[in-house]
Amino acid sequence: MAIKTAEQYYESLKDLHPTAYILGQKVENVHEHPLIKHMTAAVARTYELENDPEGKKHLVTNSKLINEEVSRFVSFYESPDDLLAKVRMLKFIAQRIGGCYMRCTGMDGLNSVAIEVYNCDQKHGTKYWDRLMNFVKLVQSNDLVVFSGVTDVKGDRALRPSQQKDPDMYLHIVDKNNDGIVVRGAKIHQTGSLCAHWGLIIPTREMREADKDYAVCFAVPTDVEGLVHIYGRGTLESRAIEGCDLGNVEFSKFAPILIFNDVFVPWENVFLCGEHEYAGDMVRNFGNYHRHSHGGCKCGVGDILIGAAATAADYNGLPNVSHINNKLAEMLKVTEAIYGCSVAASVESTTTPSGIYNVDPVLSNTSKLYEGKELAEVIRMMVEIAGGMVADIPSDKDFANPEIGPWLHKYLKGVDNVSTEDRVRIFRLIEKLAFESRDIVSNIHGAGSPETHRMTILRNANIAAKKKLAKNLAGIKEE
Amino acid sequence: MAIKTAEQYYESLKDLHPTAYILGQKVENVHEHPLIKHMTAAVARTYELENDPEGKKHLVTNSKLINEEVSRFVSFYESPDDLLAKVRMLKFIAQRIGGCYMRCTGMDGLNSVAIEVYNCDQKHGTKYWDRLMNFVKLVQSNDLVVFSGVTDVKGDRALRPSQQKDPDMYLHIVDKNNDGIVVRGAKIHQTGSLCAHWGLIIPTREMREADKDYAVCFAVPTDVEGLVHIYGRGTLESRAIEGCDLGNVEFSKFAPILIFNDVFVPWENVFLCGEHEYAGDMVRNFGNYHRHSHGGCKCGVGDILIGAAATAADYNGLPNVSHINNKLAEMLKVTEAIYGCSVAASVESTTTPSGIYNVDPVLSNTSKLYEGKELAEVIRMMVEIAGGMVADIPSDKDFANPEIGPWLHKYLKGVDNVSTEDRVRIFRLIEKLAFESRDIVSNIHGAGSPETHRMTILRNANIAAKKKLAKNLAGIKEE
Amino acid sequence: MAIKTAEQYYESLKDLHPTAYILGQKVENVHEHPLIKHMTAAVARTYELENDPEGKKHLVTNSKLINEEVSRFVSFYESPDDLLAKVRMLKFIAQRIGGCYMRCTGMDGLNSVAIEVYNCDQKHGTKYWDRLMNFVKLVQSNDLVVFSGVTDVKGDRALRPSQQKDPDMYLHIVDKNNDGIVVRGAKIHQTGSLCAHWGLIIPTREMREADKDYAVCFAVPTDVEGLVHIYGRGTLESRAIEGCDLGNVEFSKFAPILIFNDVFVPWENVFLCGEHEYAGDMVRNFGNYHRHSHGGCKCGVGDILIGAAATAADYNGLPNVSHINNKLAEMLKVTEAIYGCSVAASVESTTTPSGIYNVDPVLSNTSKLYEGKELAEVIRMMVEIAGGMVADIPSDKDFANPEIGPWLHKYLKGVDNVSTEDRVRIFRLIEKLAFESRDIVSNIHGAGSPETHRMTILRNANIAAKKKLAKNLAGIKEE
Amino acid sequence: MAIKTAEQYYESLKDLHPTAYILGQKVENVHEHPLIKHMTAAVARTYELENDPEGKKHLVTNSKLINEEVSRFVSFYESPDDLLAKVRMLKFIAQRIGGCYMRCTGMDGLNSVAIEVYNCDQKHGTKYWDRLMNFVKLVQSNDLVVFSGVTDVKGDRALRPSQQKDPDMYLHIVDKNNDGIVVRGAKIHQTGSLCAHWGLIIPTREMREADKDYAVCFAVPTDVEGLVHIYGRGTLESRAIEGCDLGNVEFSKFAPILIFNDVFVPWENVFLCGEHEYAGDMVRNFGNYHRHSHGGCKCGVGDILIGAAATAADYNGLPNVSHINNKLAEMLKVTEAIYGCSVAASVESTTTPSGIYNVDPVLSNTSKLYEGKELAEVIRMMVEIAGGMVADIPSDKDFANPEIGPWLHKYLKGVDNVSTEDRVRIFRLIEKLAFESRDIVSNIHGAGSPETHRMTILRNANIAAKKKLAKNLAGIKEE
C-alpha cells in the first residue's frame, strides 16, 4: 500500500483525533469542517493524481529504502533529476488545484533534516540517521502526509531564543528522560497541519551554545497529546462557511498556529537534541528547498492567474486587445522566470555527504525573490485585466433571490455566448486568487522573507571571485 | 443649516427609505445594517470634521451661490486654490478614516457636469445651468451627501451602447413626457450609495448620435421609486457581521450595484437629455477630477499604510532596521508622488467658460497611474515589513475562549512593552488595508483604468511640440 | 546692465583667464575650446532667453536688493511663487537646450547659504549676511554666472574630514590673517566651472567641532590665483573635437575637477569660517533646492527624450503603434511625476528666519528619487523605441566619403518623406541623450545620491505621526 | 587542426583582405586597426581558452560529422546537454572578456538554418542539407569564425520587403545562373564581421510568396568581392584610437553595416533560395537560440558589473554597507534570472526532425525580456554604487602631465591601501560597461526587440490551456 488512493487517505484521517479550535470553538471531526475540508480535498487530489496515468509520471518514484514505488512527496532528492522532477510535479499539481496542497513542506523537511543528521552522526556518533530512516520507511510504506513545523512565534525579533523574556517563544526541550523528551512552544503558519498524519518539527533558525535546548528536531502524530491546533483566520472564511461565492469551487487553504503543551516525544522520533551547530543548516536547507518548491507550485498557480485573466477578458468582450496581450506576456515573463530559476537550481544542484542533493541556493533564492516581489504585480495585472467587478460582484445569494436575481442575470451579462453564471464564476475565482490572505502572504513570506533570500544570495554568490574577474579586465594586478 | 453636524446627518438618514438588498435579503433600516453602518460612520466623521476647529479649515468654504459657509464637498472649484484645498482636505480626512468617506464623487460630479451644461446652454440654448444651480443650492443649504453614478455595467465591452444586444446595458431614456423622463439601466460600483441623500447620474463614456438616448444626466434621491441598491460583496463582510476582527475598528466601505427600473425624473432634475456631444466631456471631466481626488485621499491612506507598517516593525522588535527604513522610504516615495502630482495638477489648472477650473489632465492622470501601478507595491511592502502574521492570526473569538485565549496571549506577544492585544490589532488593520477588495480594486480601477489614464496622458501631452523641440536640437529643419 | 545679452556674456568671458587643463594639455582661451564652447553656448542661450519676449517671463524677475529687473538665476526665493517660477523656468530652458545650462547651482547655492548665514549672524553676531548681500548685489548688477562648488573628493568615505589620512581630502582653511583666509582642497564634478564668472564654495557635508576648519563658505572668481580647472573626461569628447556626429548640434556639458592650491580669499567674500553647526544645513538646503531644480530641468530634458523617441518612430515608419504609444505614456508618467513633485515642493514650501523659502524636503527628494531610479528607464524606453541604429550608425565622415556615402544614404533611409540625413540626426541626438556620461550620471548622483534622498525623506516625513494615525484606526490607545 | 590556437587564428586573418571603411577612411590591414584589434583579441581569447585545461571543458566537444574534437562554437545542438553546455560556456567566456566575443551568432545561425534546410529538403526535395554539411565540415575542420548576418536595414518598417519603394532595403537575389546567385542589400549591426572568416546570411523575417526573392540563405567569405564593411560608430572610439582610458584594457566590440553590392554566391554555398515558407522559421530559430545565448554571456557580463561595483565600493571605503549589499543582491537577482531561464530553456528543449534540439521558446524569450528591461537597472545600480566619478574622471593623459598629475594622484585617492591608479581603472571599467553604446543597445535590441520577445512568449505559451485550467477551478463547464 505504498501508494494510497484518495479514499484510503480519507479513511486514514478517521483514525486521527487532533485537538482543534476554529474561530473560538473546539471542533470534533475537524477534517470535515467547512474550513478544513477544502484543503483536505486538495490533499486527496494529490492521491488521485498518484493513481492517474498522467499524474503518476509526475507523482510516483521508486524508493531504494523500501524497494517500492512511493509518492515523490515522501522520497529523497538523490539526483538533479529528482529535483527537476519535483519542480515539474509541483507545477503540474498546482495547475489543477490553484493553490496549496500541503505535501511539499514534509518532502522538503525530510530531505533537509536527513542531510544534517547524517553530518551530525559523522561528527558526534549519534544515531539519528537510522531513526530517521525508520520514520521514512513508515511514511513511505503508508504514503502518509507529513507537514514540516518550522516557524516559531519568535517573540521579540531582536532577541535570540535564549534571550527572550519568556523562554517558550521558541519551541524547546523542557524535559528529557529515558523514554524521550518533552517539548514546549508554538509553531505558527502551519499550512494544512490538520490534513496531515504526522508533523516533522524543525528549528526555525541557527542556534548557538546558549540556545542548545532549542536545537531540537522530531516527529509527532498530528493528534499527539498536548498538541493543539488553533485555526488561523484568513480573509475569506465566510464563503466556505456559507458554502457559496467560493471562487475556487473545490480547494482552499488554512494555516493554524500549533501549541505544544509539554508534548512527549519518544527517542525513536527525535532527530536532533542539542547539537546546535546543525540547527542553522537544517533550516537553511529547508529554506532553499522550499523556495525551490515554490518555483514549481507558484508557476502552476501563475498559469491559473493568467488563464483567469484571459478568460475574464474574453467574457468582457475584449479577447484580443493589444494592451491586454502585453500584460499577459508580462505575467508569463514573471511566472516563467520563477519556474525557470527553480529548474536551473535543480540542474545546478550539488551532492552532500548523505547522498542527497542540495539545490543551487543562488538560483532557488532568486526564484523566490521574484515570487516575493513580482508575483504581486502579476496578481495586480490580473485584476487590471479583469476589471472592477472583481471588487464587489453580488453574492450567489442575491442571484438566488427571485426578486433581484433576474435583474442581476440581465445586467451582469458580458459577451453574448457566455452565461452570466460563468462570468460571475470567473470573477469569483479571481477574487479568491487575489484576496485569499494566506496564499498572498505566502508569496511574500512563505519559505522565509525577501530579506532572507537576499542575504542567502549574497552569502552564496562568491562576490570575491566576481571582483577578481572585474579587476582582471580593468588591468588591476592584485598582489 | 448649511453645515450639518454628525447627529443631524444621522437624523436626516431616517427620512430616507431606499430599497436595498444585502446578501440575498431585502433590508429595512439599511443605514444601521452592520455592513452599511461603518461607511455611514465615515460619512458622519466628515460632518464632525466640518464642525471641528482644525477640520473646518479644510472642509468648509464659502459659497457665492448661497452666500454662506458650506461644505467644500458641495462647492465649485473656482480657482487653482480651490483645487489645492480639495486635495489637502481629502488627504486630511483619509488620514483619519483610512479609506473611503464617499463624498468626493458628488463634489467631482457636480463640477464636471456644471462645466458641460454651461457649454451646452451656450450652444443649444438649453436651461440646464439654472436647473443645476437650483439643485446645488438645495444641496449646499442642506449640506447633503451626493454620490455620482457613473459606471454602467457595459455588457460586451467591444460594443457601443446602441450596439448592445440588450439596450439596457447602458442607462438610457425609455420615455419622456411633459413632466420629465423615465430611465432604465444599472450603475455598478456605487461606493456608498446608501449613505447618500441624492445621486447625480452621469454618462459613463462619450456618446455618438446613435447613442443619444444614453446621453443623459440627472439627479435622484437615493430612495426614489424604482431604484434598487444591491450590495456588492467584498472580501471581509463576515468581520462586520460578526462584529469582531475588524482591523479598522470604525470605518469600512461598500459599493452596491444600482438597478434603475424605469425611474421617473422630473425635468427640474434633468441636466442633459440627448445632447450627446457633451457626454464624453462630462465623464472625462469627472475622470480627471476624480483621479485628482485620489491623489489626496490615497496619499492619506498611504500614511496609514506607512504608519501601520512602522508600528508592526516596532511591535516585532525591529524598530530601526536598515532594510525596513529603506522600504518605508520607498513607500513614502510613491505616496508622496501620488500626492505631489495632484497638487501640481491643481496649480496648473485652467479655467473653463463656466468659470470652473479644470485640473491639468496630464498631471492628474500621472498621479492615478502611480496609484494604479505602484500603490499595490506599497501595500506589498507593508505586508513584507509586518511579517507573516498578517496572513492568519487567530480570531478575537479565539482570544476570548478561556481554554486557548491564555495561550494565544502568551505566544503572540512581541516586544515586552506592547500588549498582545495591541499587536493583534495592528495586524488586523494591516489585513484590512491589504485585503479589503473594494479598496484595493479602487486603487486600480477607481476613476477609470490605467489604460484610460495612459490614453488621457497621451492625448493631452502635446507630443508634436516635443518632437519639434527634439528636432531643433538635432539640427533638423522642418519645412 | 542688470540683464546681459549673450554678446555681453561672451565679451565678459574675455576678461577671465582661468588656469585650465584639458586631456593633458594646458589650454589658453579655454572658453573657445571645442570641449568647452558647447556649454558656453548653453549659458549664452540663457542670456538670449532673458532678452526674448517669451523667455523673459520665465527668466527675469525683480530684485528688492538692487531695485531692478534681474535674472532669476541670481535672485532669492522669497515666496512659494518664486520657487514655482524657478521650476517652470528650468523646464522651459531645458526644453530648448536638451541638457545642462549651468546656472542653477549658483542660484540654489546663494539661497542655501543665505538662510544659514542669517541664522549664524543671529547666534554668533557675525556679519556674513551683509557680506553676502554685497556679493549678491555685484552678481545681480552684472548678471554674472556663479557656479556652486559643493562636492569634495572625499578620500575614504568611511572617515570624516578630520579623520582622513590626507587632511586635504576635504577643502579646508590652511591659513587666516587680517585680510582673509587661505584654502586648500579639491572640488569635483564642477559642472560648467569654466563658463562662470564666480564660484560659490560650500561645505559638502555636516561638520563637527573637530572638522571646523572644513566648515568654510566663500566666493572666488573662476580665475583666482591658485585655482586649477582640470577637465573631467566624459564619453563623447571626440565628437566635439572632430566637429561631427554631435547629436545635440549646439549644446553639451563638461564637469572639471577644481584644485585649490592655497587660494587666498579676502574676508569680504568669506561667508562661513568655522561655525561648523551651519555647514550641514547649508548643504542640506542646497541638496533640497537642487533636487527641486532637477525636477524642472530633467522634465524639460524628458520632453526631448520623448520627442526624440516619437520622431524616431515616425522616421522608422511606425508612427502610431500601440506598444510605442504605451511606452510614450510611461515615459510621460515618469517625467511628469518628477516635475509634479517639484511643483508641489514649491507650493508646500515654508519660510525661514531670513525670509527665504525652503522647499518641502519630502516632495523635492521624492522628485529626485524618481529621477535617480526611473529616468534611466525612460532613456531605455527611448532607445527601445528608436531601435538598434542608436548603437552604431556610421559617422558623418562616412557619409561624406564619395565612395560609400551614396550607399549609406540609400540604405539608411527610413520612410519616404524623410531624408536619410534627418534620420541619422535623430539617432545621433538619441545617442547623445542616452550615452553622454555626465548627463546620465547626473540623473543618479547629481544633487546627492539616492540613498541621501531616501534618508532625507525619512528624516522629514514624520513617521511618528503616521504611526499614531494608524494606531487610532486600529483601536490602539496610547498612554 | 580542428582546434586552432590564438596564433593560428591571427595567422589565418592575414589571408583575408576585406574591403573596410572606418570613420570615412578606407582601411588596409583592418584586423590591426585600433578600433578592430580589441575585438579580434576577444576572438583570439576564445582560441586560447579552447587550448586551456579548464576552458577546454567548456569550449571543446566532439563532432559526429568529422569525428574529431571541435570547437563548440561550430557544433550542433544534439541534446539538451549541448544547449546547457553552450549557456555555461558563454557565461564562462564572458566572465573573462566582459563583453562580446562574436562567435555565438555563427553557432546559433548554423543550427537555425540546419533545422529548416532539413525540413525544406523533406518537402521540396532540395539538397540544402548536404551543402550545409559540407560547409560545416570546412568550418569545423579549420575551426573558423562565422558570423551570422541577420538584420536588414528594413527601410520603412510598416512595409514588407516586396512593398518597399527601394527593393534593396532587404537583401535579395538580383540574378541567378548555373553557377550561383547574385545578391544585393545591406545587413546592419554585424557584430565583429571583420574578425570572422565567413558570414552566414539569413533572412531577417518571415516572407510571403511575393517576397520570395528575399528568402535567401547563404555563406560567403568576409572578403568576398562586392562586400563592403563600414564601421558603425559607437560611443567610445576615441579611447581605442588614443590608446588610453580604455576601461576594459584588452577587449572591445564593433558592429559594421555590410553592403552587398551584387555579390556572387556559388550554389554550393546557397542554403535557401526562394522557399519562402522557411525564412520565418529560420530567423525565429535564430532569435530563440540567440536569446538563449544572451542568457549565458550577459550573466557573465553581469558578474563583471557586480564585481566592478563591489570593487568600487571597496575602493571608496564602503566595503560592507547595508544598502550597497542590498543593491548587489538585486543585481544578482537579475543576472541569475537571465541565466536561470536560459538553463531551463535548455533543459526543456525539444528535438526537431533534423535531430537538432530547439530551446524552449517561452523560457529563452523570458530570459531575454529580463535582459532587455532589467539589465539596464543592473547597470544603473552599478553606477549608483560606484558614485559620481564614473561621470567625469580626468584622462590618463592628465595623470601623465607632470604639472597636474601629482595633484590628481593626491586628490583622487580613496582608501589607504589602494593606489589611485587602480581606483581610476575601476571607474574606467565601469564607464566602459555603462556607456559603450553597442553593448548597451545589444542588451535591448540584440536578438530582436522586447516586443518580439513578448509576442514570441505569447504565441508559444498556450494561453488556451491555461484558460481551461482556470475554468475548471472556477466550476465553469465547457461544452
mmCIF file of C-alpha atoms in Angstrom, chain C residues 33-160:
data_model
loop_
_atom_site.group_PDB
_atom_site.id
_atom_site.type_symbol
_atom_site.label_atom_id
_atom_site.label_comp_id
_atom_site.label_asym_id
_atom_site.label_seq_id
_atom_site.Cartn_x
_atom_site.Cartn_y
_atom_site.Cartn_z
ATOM 1 C CA HIS C 33 37.956 75.220 -26.802
ATOM 2 C CA PRO C 34 35.763 72.719 -28.675
ATOM 3 C CA LEU C 35 35.106 70.825 -25.447
ATOM 4 C CA ILE C 36 34.047 73.976 -23.619
ATOM 5 C CA LYS C 37 32.309 76.098 -26.178
ATOM 6 C CA HIS C 38 29.169 73.961 -26.420
ATOM 7 C CA MET C 39 28.446 74.585 -22.778
ATOM 8 C CA THR C 40 29.355 78.223 -23.047
ATOM 9 C CA ALA C 41 26.786 78.299 -25.836
ATOM 10 C CA ALA C 42 24.200 76.859 -23.469
ATOM 11 C CA VAL C 43 24.908 79.581 -20.932
ATOM 12 C CA ALA C 44 24.769 82.193 -23.688
ATOM 13 C CA ARG C 45 21.376 80.820 -24.663
ATOM 14 C CA THR C 46 20.060 81.657 -21.210
ATOM 15 C CA TYR C 47 21.108 85.277 -21.801
ATOM 16 C CA GLU C 48 19.334 85.248 -25.137
ATOM 17 C CA LEU C 49 16.221 83.986 -23.420
ATOM 18 C CA GLU C 50 16.441 86.733 -20.809
ATOM 19 C CA ASN C 51 16.067 89.137 -23.716
ATOM 20 C CA ASP C 52 13.389 87.182 -25.533
ATOM 21 C CA PRO C 53 9.730 88.166 -25.001
ATOM 22 C CA GLU C 54 8.566 84.655 -24.023
ATOM 23 C CA GLY C 55 11.775 83.743 -22.253
ATOM 24 C CA LYS C 56 11.768 86.922 -20.220
ATOM 25 C CA LYS C 57 8.546 85.899 -18.483
ATOM 26 C CA HIS C 58 10.376 82.909 -17.105
ATOM 27 C CA LEU C 59 13.896 84.218 -16.644
ATOM 28 C CA VAL C 60 13.536 87.750 -15.380
ATOM 29 C CA THR C 61 12.290 88.918 -12.002
ATOM 30 C CA ASN C 62 12.639 91.910 -9.715
ATOM 31 C CA SER C 63 15.283 92.319 -7.100
ATOM 32 C CA LYS C 64 14.413 94.117 -3.897
ATOM 33 C CA LEU C 65 18.108 94.313 -3.258
ATOM 34 C CA ILE C 66 19.027 96.464 -6.218
ATOM 35 C CA ASN C 67 15.545 97.531 -7.189
ATOM 36 C CA GLU C 68 15.924 96.395 -10.739
ATOM 37 C CA GLU C 69 14.965 93.631 -13.058
ATOM 38 C CA VAL C 70 17.452 90.834 -12.646
ATOM 39 C CA SER C 71 17.959 87.363 -13.902
ATOM 40 C CA ARG C 72 16.013 84.856 -11.857
ATOM 41 C CA PHE C 73 19.254 82.875 -11.740
ATOM 42 C CA VAL C 74 20.687 85.382 -9.289
ATOM 43 C CA SER C 75 17.558 86.064 -7.257
ATOM 44 C CA PHE C 76 16.204 84.900 -3.909
ATOM 45 C CA TYR C 77 13.267 82.569 -3.329
ATOM 46 C CA GLU C 78 11.035 84.917 -1.403
ATOM 47 C CA SER C 79 7.738 83.102 -1.851
ATOM 48 C CA PRO C 80 6.278 79.786 -2.976
ATOM 49 C CA ASP C 81 5.617 81.510 -6.296
ATOM 50 C CA ASP C 82 9.315 82.218 -6.738
ATOM 51 C CA LEU C 83 10.061 78.548 -6.287
ATOM 52 C CA LEU C 84 7.316 77.628 -8.701
ATOM 53 C CA ALA C 85 8.650 80.123 -11.228
ATOM 54 C CA LYS C 86 12.078 78.555 -10.865
ATOM 55 C CA VAL C 87 10.825 75.073 -11.693
ATOM 56 C CA ARG C 88 8.900 76.335 -14.685
ATOM 57 C CA MET C 89 11.874 78.363 -15.894
ATOM 58 C CA LEU C 90 14.225 75.411 -15.690
ATOM 59 C CA LYS C 91 11.841 73.200 -17.632
ATOM 60 C CA PHE C 92 11.363 75.917 -20.236
ATOM 61 C CA ILE C 93 15.096 76.316 -20.785
ATOM 62 C CA ALA C 94 15.909 72.618 -20.709
ATOM 63 C CA GLN C 95 13.374 72.054 -23.476
ATOM 64 C CA ARG C 96 15.482 74.421 -25.576
ATOM 65 C CA ILE C 97 18.923 73.115 -24.611
ATOM 66 C CA GLY C 98 18.339 69.427 -24.012
ATOM 67 C CA GLY C 99 20.769 69.339 -21.127
ATOM 68 C CA CYS C 100 22.581 71.434 -18.600
ATOM 69 C CA TYR C 101 22.988 75.224 -18.791
ATOM 70 C CA MET C 102 24.873 75.562 -15.577
ATOM 71 C CA ARG C 103 23.243 78.484 -13.845
ATOM 72 C CA CYS C 104 21.082 76.775 -11.247
ATOM 73 C CA THR C 105 23.826 75.602 -8.920
ATOM 74 C CA GLY C 106 24.683 79.225 -8.281
ATOM 75 C CA MET C 107 21.074 80.211 -7.747
ATOM 76 C CA ASP C 108 20.471 77.314 -5.373
ATOM 77 C CA GLY C 109 23.777 77.917 -3.634
ATOM 78 C CA LEU C 110 23.126 81.596 -2.929
ATOM 79 C CA ASN C 111 19.771 80.828 -1.353
ATOM 80 C CA SER C 112 21.137 77.895 0.661
ATOM 81 C CA VAL C 113 23.980 79.929 2.045
ATOM 82 C CA ALA C 114 21.860 82.990 2.736
ATOM 83 C CA ILE C 115 19.452 81.105 5.009
ATOM 84 C CA GLU C 116 22.281 79.848 7.177
ATOM 85 C CA VAL C 117 24.410 82.981 7.305
ATOM 86 C CA TYR C 118 21.310 84.728 8.580
ATOM 87 C CA ASN C 119 20.944 82.111 11.281
ATOM 88 C CA CYS C 120 24.638 82.247 12.061
ATOM 89 C CA ASP C 121 24.629 86.033 12.382
ATOM 90 C CA GLN C 122 21.718 85.782 14.814
ATOM 91 C CA LYS C 123 23.523 83.353 17.025
ATOM 92 C CA HIS C 124 27.149 84.343 16.693
ATOM 93 C CA GLY C 125 26.878 88.031 15.903
ATOM 94 C CA THR C 126 28.834 87.507 12.704
ATOM 95 C CA LYS C 127 28.313 89.804 9.721
ATOM 96 C CA TYR C 128 28.042 87.259 6.957
ATOM 97 C CA TRP C 129 24.637 88.418 5.771
ATOM 98 C CA ASP C 130 25.865 91.867 4.826
ATOM 99 C CA ARG C 131 28.901 90.468 3.068
ATOM 100 C CA LEU C 132 26.761 88.059 1.155
ATOM 101 C CA MET C 133 24.309 90.779 0.148
ATOM 102 C CA ASN C 134 27.182 92.845 -1.181
ATOM 103 C CA PHE C 135 28.306 89.885 -3.228
ATOM 104 C CA VAL C 136 24.789 89.307 -4.498
ATOM 105 C CA LYS C 137 24.471 92.966 -5.474
ATOM 106 C CA LEU C 138 27.595 92.611 -7.568
ATOM 107 C CA VAL C 139 26.271 89.444 -9.151
ATOM 108 C CA GLN C 140 22.818 90.875 -9.810
ATOM 109 C CA SER C 141 24.025 94.198 -11.156
ATOM 110 C CA ASN C 142 26.333 92.482 -13.612
ATOM 111 C CA ASP C 143 24.139 89.448 -14.337
ATOM 112 C CA LEU C 144 27.032 87.145 -13.564
ATOM 113 C CA VAL C 145 27.242 83.387 -13.780
ATOM 114 C CA VAL C 146 28.044 81.747 -10.459
ATOM 115 C CA PHE C 147 28.710 78.063 -10.041
ATOM 116 C CA SER C 148 28.392 76.389 -6.664
ATOM 117 C CA GLY C 149 31.319 74.205 -5.634
ATOM 118 C CA VAL C 150 29.944 71.614 -3.284
ATOM 119 C CA THR C 151 31.327 68.123 -3.823
ATOM 120 C CA ASP C 152 34.700 67.367 -2.282
ATOM 121 C CA VAL C 153 36.785 64.414 -3.435
ATOM 122 C CA LYS C 154 36.210 62.791 -0.013
ATOM 123 C CA GLY C 155 39.029 60.228 0.121
ATOM 124 C CA ASP C 156 37.952 57.312 2.285
ATOM 125 C CA ARG C 157 34.188 57.624 2.510
ATOM 126 C CA ALA C 158 34.035 55.914 5.861
ATOM 127 C CA LEU C 159 36.054 58.685 7.510
ATOM 128 C CA ARG C 160 35.051 62.202 8.474
#
